[in-house]
XYZ file of C-alpha atoms in Angstrom:
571
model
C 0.000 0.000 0.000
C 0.893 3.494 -0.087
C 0.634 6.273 2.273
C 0.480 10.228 1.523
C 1.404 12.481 4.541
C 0.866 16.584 4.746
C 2.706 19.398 6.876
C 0.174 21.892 6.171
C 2.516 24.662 6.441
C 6.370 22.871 7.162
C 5.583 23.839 11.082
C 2.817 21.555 12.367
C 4.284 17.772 11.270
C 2.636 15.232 8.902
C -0.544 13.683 9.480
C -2.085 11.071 6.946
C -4.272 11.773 4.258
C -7.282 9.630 3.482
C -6.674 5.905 3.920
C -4.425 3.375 2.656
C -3.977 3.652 -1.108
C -3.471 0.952 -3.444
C -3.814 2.381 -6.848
C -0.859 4.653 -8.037
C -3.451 8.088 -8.317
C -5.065 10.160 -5.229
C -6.564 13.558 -5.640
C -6.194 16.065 -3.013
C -8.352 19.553 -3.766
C -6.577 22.609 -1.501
C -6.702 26.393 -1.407
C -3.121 27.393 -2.679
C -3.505 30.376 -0.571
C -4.238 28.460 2.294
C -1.175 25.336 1.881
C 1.806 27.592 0.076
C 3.631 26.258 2.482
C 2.730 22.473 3.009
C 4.856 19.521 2.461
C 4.060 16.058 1.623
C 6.148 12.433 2.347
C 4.714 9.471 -0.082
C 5.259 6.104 2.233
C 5.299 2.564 -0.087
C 4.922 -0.135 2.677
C 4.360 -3.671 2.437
C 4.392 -6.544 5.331
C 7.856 -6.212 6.303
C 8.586 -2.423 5.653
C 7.403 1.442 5.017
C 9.740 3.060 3.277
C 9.991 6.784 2.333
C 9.875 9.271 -0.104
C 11.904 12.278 -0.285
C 10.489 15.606 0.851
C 7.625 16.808 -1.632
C 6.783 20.298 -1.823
C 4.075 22.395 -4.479
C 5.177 23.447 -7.267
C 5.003 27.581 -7.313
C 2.017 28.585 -8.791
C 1.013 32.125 -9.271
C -1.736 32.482 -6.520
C -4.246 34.771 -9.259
C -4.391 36.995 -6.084
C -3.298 40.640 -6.239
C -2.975 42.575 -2.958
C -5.051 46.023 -3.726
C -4.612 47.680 -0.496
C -3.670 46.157 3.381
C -2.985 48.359 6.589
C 0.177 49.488 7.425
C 0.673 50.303 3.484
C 1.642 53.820 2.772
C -1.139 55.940 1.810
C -0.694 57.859 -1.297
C -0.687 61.345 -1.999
C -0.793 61.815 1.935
C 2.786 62.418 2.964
C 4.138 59.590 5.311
C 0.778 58.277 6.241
C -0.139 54.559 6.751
C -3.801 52.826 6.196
C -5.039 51.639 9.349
C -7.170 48.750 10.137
C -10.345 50.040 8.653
C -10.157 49.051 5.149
C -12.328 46.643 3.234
C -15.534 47.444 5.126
C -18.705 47.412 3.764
C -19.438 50.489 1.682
C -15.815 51.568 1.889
C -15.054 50.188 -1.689
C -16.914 49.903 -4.846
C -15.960 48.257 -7.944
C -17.753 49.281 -11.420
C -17.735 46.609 -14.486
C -13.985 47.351 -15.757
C -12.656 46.505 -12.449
C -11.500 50.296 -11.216
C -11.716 50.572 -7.818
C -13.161 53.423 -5.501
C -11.221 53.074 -1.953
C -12.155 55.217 0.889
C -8.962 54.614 3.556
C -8.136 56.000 7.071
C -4.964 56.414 8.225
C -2.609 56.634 11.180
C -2.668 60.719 11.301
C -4.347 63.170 12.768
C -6.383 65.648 10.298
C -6.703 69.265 12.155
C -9.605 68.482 14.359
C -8.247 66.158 16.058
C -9.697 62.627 14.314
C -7.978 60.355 12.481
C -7.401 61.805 8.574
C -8.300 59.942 5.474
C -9.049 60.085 1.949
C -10.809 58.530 -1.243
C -8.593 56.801 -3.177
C -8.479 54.745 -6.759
C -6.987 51.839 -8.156
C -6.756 50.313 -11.183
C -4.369 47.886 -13.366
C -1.261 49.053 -14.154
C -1.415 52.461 -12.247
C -1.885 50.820 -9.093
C -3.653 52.902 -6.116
C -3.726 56.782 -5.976
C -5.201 59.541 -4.182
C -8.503 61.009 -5.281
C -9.269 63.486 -2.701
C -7.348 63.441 1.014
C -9.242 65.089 3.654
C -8.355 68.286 4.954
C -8.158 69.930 1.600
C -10.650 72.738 0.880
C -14.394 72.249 0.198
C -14.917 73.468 -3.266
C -16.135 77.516 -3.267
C -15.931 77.550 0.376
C -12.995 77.628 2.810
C -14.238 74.721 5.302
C -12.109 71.400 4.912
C -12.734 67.984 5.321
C -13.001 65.903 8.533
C -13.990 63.071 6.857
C -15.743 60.661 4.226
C -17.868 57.577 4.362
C -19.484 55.810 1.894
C -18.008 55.639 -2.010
C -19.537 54.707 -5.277
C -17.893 53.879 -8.517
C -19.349 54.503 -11.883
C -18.810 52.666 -15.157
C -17.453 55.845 -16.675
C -14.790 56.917 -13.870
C -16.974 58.997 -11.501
C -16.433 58.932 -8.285
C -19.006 59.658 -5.742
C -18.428 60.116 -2.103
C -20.264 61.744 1.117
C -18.169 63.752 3.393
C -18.450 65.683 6.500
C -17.128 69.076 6.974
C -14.503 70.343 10.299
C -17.081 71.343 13.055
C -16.039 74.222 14.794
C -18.761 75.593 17.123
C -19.264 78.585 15.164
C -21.413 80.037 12.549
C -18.069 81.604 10.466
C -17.709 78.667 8.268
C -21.106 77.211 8.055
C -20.014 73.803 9.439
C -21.564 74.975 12.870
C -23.211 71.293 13.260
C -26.201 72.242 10.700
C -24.159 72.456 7.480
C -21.764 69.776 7.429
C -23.109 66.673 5.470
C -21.743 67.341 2.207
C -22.123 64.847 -1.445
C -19.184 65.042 -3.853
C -17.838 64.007 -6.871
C -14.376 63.692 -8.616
C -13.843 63.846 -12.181
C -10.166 62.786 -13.706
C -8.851 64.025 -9.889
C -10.813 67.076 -9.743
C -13.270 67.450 -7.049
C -16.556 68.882 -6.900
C -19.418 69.501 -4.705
C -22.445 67.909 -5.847
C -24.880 68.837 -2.808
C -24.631 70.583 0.950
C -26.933 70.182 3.824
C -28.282 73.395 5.570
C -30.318 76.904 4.847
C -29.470 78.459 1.040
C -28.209 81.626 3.139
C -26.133 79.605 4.949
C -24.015 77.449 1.955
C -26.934 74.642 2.030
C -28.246 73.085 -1.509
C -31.606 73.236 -2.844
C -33.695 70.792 -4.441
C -36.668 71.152 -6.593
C -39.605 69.215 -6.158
C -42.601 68.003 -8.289
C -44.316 70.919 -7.146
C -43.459 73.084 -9.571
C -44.149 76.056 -6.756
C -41.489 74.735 -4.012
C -37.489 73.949 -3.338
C -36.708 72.231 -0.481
C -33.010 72.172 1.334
C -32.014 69.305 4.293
C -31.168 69.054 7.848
C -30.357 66.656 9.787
C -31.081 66.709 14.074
C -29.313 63.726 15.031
C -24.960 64.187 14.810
C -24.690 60.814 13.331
C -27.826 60.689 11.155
C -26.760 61.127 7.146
C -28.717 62.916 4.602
C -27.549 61.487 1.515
C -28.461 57.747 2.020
C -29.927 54.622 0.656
C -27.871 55.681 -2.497
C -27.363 54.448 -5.745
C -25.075 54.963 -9.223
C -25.777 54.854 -12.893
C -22.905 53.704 -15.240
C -22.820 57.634 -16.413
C -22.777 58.915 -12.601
C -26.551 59.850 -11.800
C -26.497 59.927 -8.061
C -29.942 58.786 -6.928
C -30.814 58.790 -2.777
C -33.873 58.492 -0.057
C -33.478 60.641 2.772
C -31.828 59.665 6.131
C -34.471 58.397 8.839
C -33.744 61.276 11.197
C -33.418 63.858 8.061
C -35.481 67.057 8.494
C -36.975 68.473 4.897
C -38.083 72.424 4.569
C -39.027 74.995 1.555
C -36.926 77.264 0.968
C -39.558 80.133 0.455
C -40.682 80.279 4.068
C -38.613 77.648 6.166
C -42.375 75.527 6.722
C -41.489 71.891 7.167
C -42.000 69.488 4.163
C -42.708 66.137 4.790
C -43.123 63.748 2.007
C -41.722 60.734 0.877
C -39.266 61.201 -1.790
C -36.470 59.946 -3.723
C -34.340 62.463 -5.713
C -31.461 62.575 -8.240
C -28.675 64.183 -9.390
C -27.648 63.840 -13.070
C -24.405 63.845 -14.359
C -24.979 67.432 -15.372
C -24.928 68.455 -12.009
C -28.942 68.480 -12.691
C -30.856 68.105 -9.651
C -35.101 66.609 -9.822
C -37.224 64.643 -7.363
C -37.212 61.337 -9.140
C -40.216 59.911 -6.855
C -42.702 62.151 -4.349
C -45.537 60.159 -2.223
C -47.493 63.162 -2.590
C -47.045 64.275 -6.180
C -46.151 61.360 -8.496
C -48.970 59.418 -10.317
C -48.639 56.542 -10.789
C -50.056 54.874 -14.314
C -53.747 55.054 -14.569
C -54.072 58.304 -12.374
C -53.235 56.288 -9.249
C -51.683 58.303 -6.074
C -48.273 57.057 -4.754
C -48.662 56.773 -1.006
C -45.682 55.483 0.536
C -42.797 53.699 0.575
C -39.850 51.900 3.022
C -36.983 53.899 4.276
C -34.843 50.867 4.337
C -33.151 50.800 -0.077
C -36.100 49.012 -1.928
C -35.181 50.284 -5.145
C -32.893 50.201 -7.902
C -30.840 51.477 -10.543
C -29.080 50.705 -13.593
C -26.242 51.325 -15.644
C -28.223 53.938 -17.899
C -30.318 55.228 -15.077
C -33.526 53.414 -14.985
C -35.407 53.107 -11.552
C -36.929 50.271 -9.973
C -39.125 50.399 -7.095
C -41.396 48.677 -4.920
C -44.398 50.938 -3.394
C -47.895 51.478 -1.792
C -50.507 53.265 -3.670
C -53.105 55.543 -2.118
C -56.810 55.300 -1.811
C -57.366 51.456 -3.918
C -58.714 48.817 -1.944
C -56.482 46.788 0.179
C -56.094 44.001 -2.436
C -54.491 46.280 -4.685
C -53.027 48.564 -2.997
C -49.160 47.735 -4.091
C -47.062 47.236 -6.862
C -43.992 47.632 -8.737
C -42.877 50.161 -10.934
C -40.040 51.742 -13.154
C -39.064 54.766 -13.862
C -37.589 55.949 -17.536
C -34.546 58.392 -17.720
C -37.812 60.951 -19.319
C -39.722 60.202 -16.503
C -41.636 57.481 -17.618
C -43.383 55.456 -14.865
C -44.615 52.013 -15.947
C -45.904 49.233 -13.753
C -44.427 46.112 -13.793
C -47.232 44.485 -11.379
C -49.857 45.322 -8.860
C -50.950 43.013 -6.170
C -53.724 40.240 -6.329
C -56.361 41.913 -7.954
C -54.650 44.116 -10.132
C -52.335 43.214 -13.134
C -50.639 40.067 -10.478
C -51.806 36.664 -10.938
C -50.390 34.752 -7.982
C -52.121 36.556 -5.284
C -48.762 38.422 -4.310
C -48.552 41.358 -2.203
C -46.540 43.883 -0.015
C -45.016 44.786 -2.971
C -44.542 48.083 -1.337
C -41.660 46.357 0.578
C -40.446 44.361 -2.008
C -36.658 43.964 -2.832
C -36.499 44.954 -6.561
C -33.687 44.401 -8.887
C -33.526 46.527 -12.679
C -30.836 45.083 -14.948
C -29.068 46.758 -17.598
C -31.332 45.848 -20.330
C -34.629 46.995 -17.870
C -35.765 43.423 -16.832
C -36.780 43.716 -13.061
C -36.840 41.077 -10.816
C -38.344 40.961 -7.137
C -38.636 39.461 -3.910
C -41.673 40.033 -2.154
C -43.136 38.493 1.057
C -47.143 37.065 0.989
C -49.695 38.012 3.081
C -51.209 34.921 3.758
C -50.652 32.206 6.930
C -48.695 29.006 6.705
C -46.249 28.155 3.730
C -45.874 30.138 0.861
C -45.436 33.282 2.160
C -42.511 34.840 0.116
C -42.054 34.573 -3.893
C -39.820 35.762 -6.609
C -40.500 37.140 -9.498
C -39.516 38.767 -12.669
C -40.800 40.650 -16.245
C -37.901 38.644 -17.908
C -40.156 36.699 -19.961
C -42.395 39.125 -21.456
C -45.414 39.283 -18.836
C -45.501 41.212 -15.842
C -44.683 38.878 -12.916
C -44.135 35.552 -14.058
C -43.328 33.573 -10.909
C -39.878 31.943 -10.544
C -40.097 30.593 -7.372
C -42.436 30.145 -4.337
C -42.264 28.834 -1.324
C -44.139 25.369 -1.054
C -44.837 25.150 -4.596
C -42.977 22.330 -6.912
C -39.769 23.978 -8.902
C -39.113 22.411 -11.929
C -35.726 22.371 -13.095
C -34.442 21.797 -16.746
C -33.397 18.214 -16.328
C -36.985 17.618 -15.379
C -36.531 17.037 -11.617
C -38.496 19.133 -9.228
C -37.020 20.906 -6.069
C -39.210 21.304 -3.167
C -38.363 24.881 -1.891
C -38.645 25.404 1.653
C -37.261 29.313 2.408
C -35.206 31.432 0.340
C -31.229 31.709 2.299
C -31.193 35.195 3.086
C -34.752 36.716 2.141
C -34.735 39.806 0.125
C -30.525 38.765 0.444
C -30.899 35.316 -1.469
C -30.741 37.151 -5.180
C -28.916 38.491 -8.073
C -29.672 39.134 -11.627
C -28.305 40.563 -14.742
C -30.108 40.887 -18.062
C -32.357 37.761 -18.012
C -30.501 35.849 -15.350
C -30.848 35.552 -11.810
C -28.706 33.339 -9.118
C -30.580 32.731 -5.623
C -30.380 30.521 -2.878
C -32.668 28.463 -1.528
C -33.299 26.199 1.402
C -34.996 22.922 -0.118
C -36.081 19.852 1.078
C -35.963 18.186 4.742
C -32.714 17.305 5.088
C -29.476 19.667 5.587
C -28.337 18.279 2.755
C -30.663 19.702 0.015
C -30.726 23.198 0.098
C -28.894 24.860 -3.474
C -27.682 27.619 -6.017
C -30.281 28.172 -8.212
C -29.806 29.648 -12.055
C -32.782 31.049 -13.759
C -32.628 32.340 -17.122
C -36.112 33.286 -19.542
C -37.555 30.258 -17.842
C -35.219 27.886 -17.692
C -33.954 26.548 -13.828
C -30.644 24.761 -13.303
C -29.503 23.845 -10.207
C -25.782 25.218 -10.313
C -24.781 24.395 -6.970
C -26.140 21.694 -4.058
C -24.817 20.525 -0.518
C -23.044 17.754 -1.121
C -21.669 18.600 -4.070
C -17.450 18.854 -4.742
C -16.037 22.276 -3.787
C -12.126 22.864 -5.501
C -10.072 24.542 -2.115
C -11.746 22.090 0.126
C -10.276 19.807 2.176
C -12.032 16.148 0.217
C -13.395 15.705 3.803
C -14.696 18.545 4.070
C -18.954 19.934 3.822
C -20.243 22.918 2.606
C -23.799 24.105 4.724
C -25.198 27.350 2.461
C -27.538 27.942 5.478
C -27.574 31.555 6.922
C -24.323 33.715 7.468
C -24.551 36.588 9.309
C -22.391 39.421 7.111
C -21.346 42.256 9.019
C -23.983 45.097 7.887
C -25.685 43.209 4.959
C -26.799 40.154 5.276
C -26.463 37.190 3.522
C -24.730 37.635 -0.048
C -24.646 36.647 -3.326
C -23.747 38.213 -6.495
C -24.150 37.469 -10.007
C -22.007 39.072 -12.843
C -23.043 39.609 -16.402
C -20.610 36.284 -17.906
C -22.280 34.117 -15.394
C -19.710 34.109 -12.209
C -21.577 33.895 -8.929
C -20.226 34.577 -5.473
C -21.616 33.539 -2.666
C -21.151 33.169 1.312
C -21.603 29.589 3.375
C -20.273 27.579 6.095
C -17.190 25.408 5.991
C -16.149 23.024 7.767
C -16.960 23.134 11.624
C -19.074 25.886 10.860
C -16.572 28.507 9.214
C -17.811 31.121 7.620
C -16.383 31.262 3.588
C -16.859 33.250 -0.062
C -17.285 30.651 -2.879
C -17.452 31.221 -6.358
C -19.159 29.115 -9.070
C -17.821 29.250 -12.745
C -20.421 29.253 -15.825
C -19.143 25.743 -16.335
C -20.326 24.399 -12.927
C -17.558 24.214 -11.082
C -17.928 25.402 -7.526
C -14.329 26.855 -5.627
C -13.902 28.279 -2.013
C -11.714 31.435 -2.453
C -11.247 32.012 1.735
C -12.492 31.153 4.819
C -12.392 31.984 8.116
C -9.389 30.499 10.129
C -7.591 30.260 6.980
C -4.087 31.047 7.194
C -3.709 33.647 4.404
C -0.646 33.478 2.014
C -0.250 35.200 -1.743
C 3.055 34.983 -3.359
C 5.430 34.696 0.087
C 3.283 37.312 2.041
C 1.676 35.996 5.357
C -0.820 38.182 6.142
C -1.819 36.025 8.850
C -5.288 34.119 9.428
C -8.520 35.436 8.115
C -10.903 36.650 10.351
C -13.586 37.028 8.621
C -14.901 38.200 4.878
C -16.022 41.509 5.277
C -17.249 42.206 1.444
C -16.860 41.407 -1.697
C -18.018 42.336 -5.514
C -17.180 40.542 -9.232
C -16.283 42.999 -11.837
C -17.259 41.791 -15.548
C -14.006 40.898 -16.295
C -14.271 37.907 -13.166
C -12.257 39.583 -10.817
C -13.405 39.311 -7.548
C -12.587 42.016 -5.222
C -12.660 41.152 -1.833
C -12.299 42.588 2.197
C -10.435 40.502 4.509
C -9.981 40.983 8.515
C -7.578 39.281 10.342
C -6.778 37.541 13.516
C -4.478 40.744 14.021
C -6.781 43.673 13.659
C -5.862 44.387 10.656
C -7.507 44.492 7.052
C -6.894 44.003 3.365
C -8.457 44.314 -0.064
C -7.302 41.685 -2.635
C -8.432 40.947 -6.328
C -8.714 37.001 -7.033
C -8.774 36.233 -10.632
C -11.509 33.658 -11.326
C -10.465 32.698 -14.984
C -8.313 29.310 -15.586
C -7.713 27.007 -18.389
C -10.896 25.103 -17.703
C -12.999 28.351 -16.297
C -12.539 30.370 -19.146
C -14.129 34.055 -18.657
């Protein structure tokens, strides 16, 4: 017989793998990033003797994983500054379809008030990371600086979007007194502008025009940590399109009276400013009145700027009194589907809290949960097909998949989480069956179900002993994820192992791969960056690059780029 033996990482000593072999071939999956270290001994024994092999170590293989930005690396454009251990966090990167990134990073110095000073940077292939805007630099047509920026957004066509908060001083000299200094900007080719201000016109504040043609409103907010600009989204030419922070006070600019409806607004890449969406003044198609909708994102935009959203409608009956609609870059509001009653056919409604997804060629998809008792109470949907909500998937209904097997569907992983979609594709996860065993990555596309993914099933990076559960992972500020890119990639989050959180990925050829886990002992190229943490976010640009946020065991964090493409995963 033979025997195969692994140091993991030439520290811990061998241990065997698998059993006794006989035949002269064993296959061993693992995560090159994960054993770039390990060693193996090959032991031939028979009754009298084991005998062994020299040392065996892996060949070098280029990891496909490029370091974009870790703390402790200098911090361009900002003198001797270092990132700290903030990077990678949710909303603090975006990546558009070419694969630039949009970084915001804080560093190890102190700006001039006092708190830690950071900046909005960029990076992209071949020029590597630079600075976009560092804080403490002057607000455009105004002498107030920076004290800081959260929240970034990267558009197809360069744009970068950021909000950013103005030094507070106590005083009324600067305008930044506490009631001015929430402020949405946006740099073209490295210059800076200011797209919008909170506070009173007199006092440096923006104003927005409304669908009255009669009123302008400006924004306040009363609570420090409340922002203005939120539940925000990008088109691929930069239209910046936001809801109103909870805790966001509204008022006309005529006479300073409070004004108190609903709305969505946007600003176009012109610098053009409209209220995309009012509960009080848009009407909805066949002279219905919009009433109103979440304050949690339940819309959304594409590339060339359509909207998506899910709302209630004022003064129907109660069994239509929902639906969901887009929104044309004229204006144009068409509905997609009403509940039971209406234009739906399945008896669906809520729609008004529905998670809705537009795709680049206007197909919307949605999630939407049922008000009725007992199973079936949440569905998905699209308008991919041609009729307003044809039904993908429903809780306690049979799902038929194209190899003419059925699924049982039993909860969707995630909720309004479990979905992606571009064009006439969507990815979503789904708990199925009775046993652990059977829950699955779903691919729908004009109809057509496969299942791309179930538990049980062989995952490359794995240990062969190893399980995959793709129950619920909690996701620091969002939930469980999965994302779907437009050549068919999907990423997605599950357990490993004894219950370790881990990103997968799953080529268009069906071949499922863990990129990291949690407790993984993270090396790319001879760098030990130590063990991961946890996955803090991650996006696929269309090129299948991943782009991912790592924390670590140490404190500190990282975003890397894994290339997905290989000889038998073309992109």
């Amino acid at each position: 017989v033979y025997r195969i033996y692994e140091d993991p990482d030439s520290m811990s000593g061998y241990s065997q793998l698998g059993p006794d072999l006989t035949s002269n071939a064993y296959v061993y999956n693992i995560n090159l990033s994960e054993r770039a270290n390990a060693r193996f001994i090959v032991e031939a024994c028979d009754a009298e003797q084991c005998i062994d092999s020299a040392t065996v170590t892996l060949d070098t293989v280029a990891s496909g994983i490029t370091p974009i930005v870790v703390s402790g690396d200098s911090a361009p454009g900002m003198g001797s500054a270092v990132f700290s251990s903030t990077i990678g966090v949710f909303f603090d990167f975006d990546v558009n379809d070419s694969g630039s990134i949009a970084i915001l990073g804080v560093t190890n110095q102190l700006d001039s008030s006092g708190s830690a000073r950071d900046g909005v940077f960029k990076y992209e292939a071949g020029t590597g990371l630079t600075a976009v805007q560092p804080d403490d630099a002057n607000l455009p047509s105004s002498d107030a600086s920076y004290n800081g920026f959260y929240e970034v957004w990267m558009a197809n066509n360069g744009d970068i979007i950021f909000g950013g908060l103005l030094n507070l001083d106590g005083t009324l000299t600067d305008d930044v007194d506490g009631f001015n200094n929430e402020v949405l900007l946006r740099n073209i080719d490295g210059t800076t502008e200011l797209l919008a201000r909170e506070g009173a016109p007199g006092r440096g504040g923006t104003v927005f025009p409304t669908l009255d043609a009669g009123a302008s409103v400006y924004f306040t907010e009363n609570i420090t940590s409340n922002r203005v600009f939120t539940n925000a989204s990008i088109s691929g030419a930069g239209d910046f399109t936001f809801q109103l922070g909870s805790n966001t006070d509204a008022f006309r600019s005529n006479d300073d009276s409070a004004f108190s409806d609903p709305s969505i607004w946007t600003i176009q890449k012109d610098g053009t400013k409209l209220q995309a969406l009012s509960a009080n003044q848009t009407k909805l198609p066949g002279n219905l009145d919009l009433a109103v909708f979440s304050t949690f994102k339940q819309y959304s935009q594409n590339t060339s700027g359509q909207l998506a959203y899910g709302l209630a409608i004022s003064g129907v009956s109660n069994s239509v009194n929902s639906g969901v609609y887009t929104r044309d870059t004229n204006g144009t509001l068409t509905e997609v589907a009403r509940e039971a009653g209406g234009s739906a056919s399945d008896y669906i409604d809520r729609l008004q809290s529905a998670r809705v997804k537009i795709t680049d060629n206007g197909e919307v998809f949605y999630f939407t949960e049922r008000n009725v008792a007992g199973t079936g109470t949440s569905g998905f949907y699209t308008n991919a097909t041609g009729t307003n909500n044809t039904r993908i998937a429903r809780i306690g209904l049979p799902f038929l998949l194209e190899d003419a097997t059925t699924q049982e569907i039993t909860g969707f992983i995630g909720g309004g989480n479990s979905f992606s979609a571009q064009n006439d594709t969507a990815a979503f996860l789904i708990n199925a069956g009775v046993a652990d065993s059977e829950d699955a990555l779903i691919v729908w596309q004009n109809g057509i179900a496969n299942r791309r993914f179930q538990e049980g099933d062989e995952v490359r990076g794995l240990l062969n002993s190893s399980t995959l559960n793709l129950g619920l992972v909690s996701v620091p500020g969002s939930g469980p994820r999965i994302q779907l890119n437009a050549s068919g990639w999907i990423g997605f989050q599950a357990l490993a192992d004894l219950g370790d959180e881990a990103l997968f990925v799953s080529s268009p050829n069906g071949y499922t791969r863990l990129i990291v886990r949690q407790g993984q002992p993270f090396l790319v190229d001879g760098t030990d960056y130590g063990t991961v943490m946890e996955v803090l976010d991650f996006q696929i640009d269309q090129a299948a690059n991943m782009i991912v946020g790592l924390r670590f065991l140490d404190g500190t964090n990282g975003i890397f780029s894994f290339t997905l493409c290989g000889s038998d995963e073309p992109c």
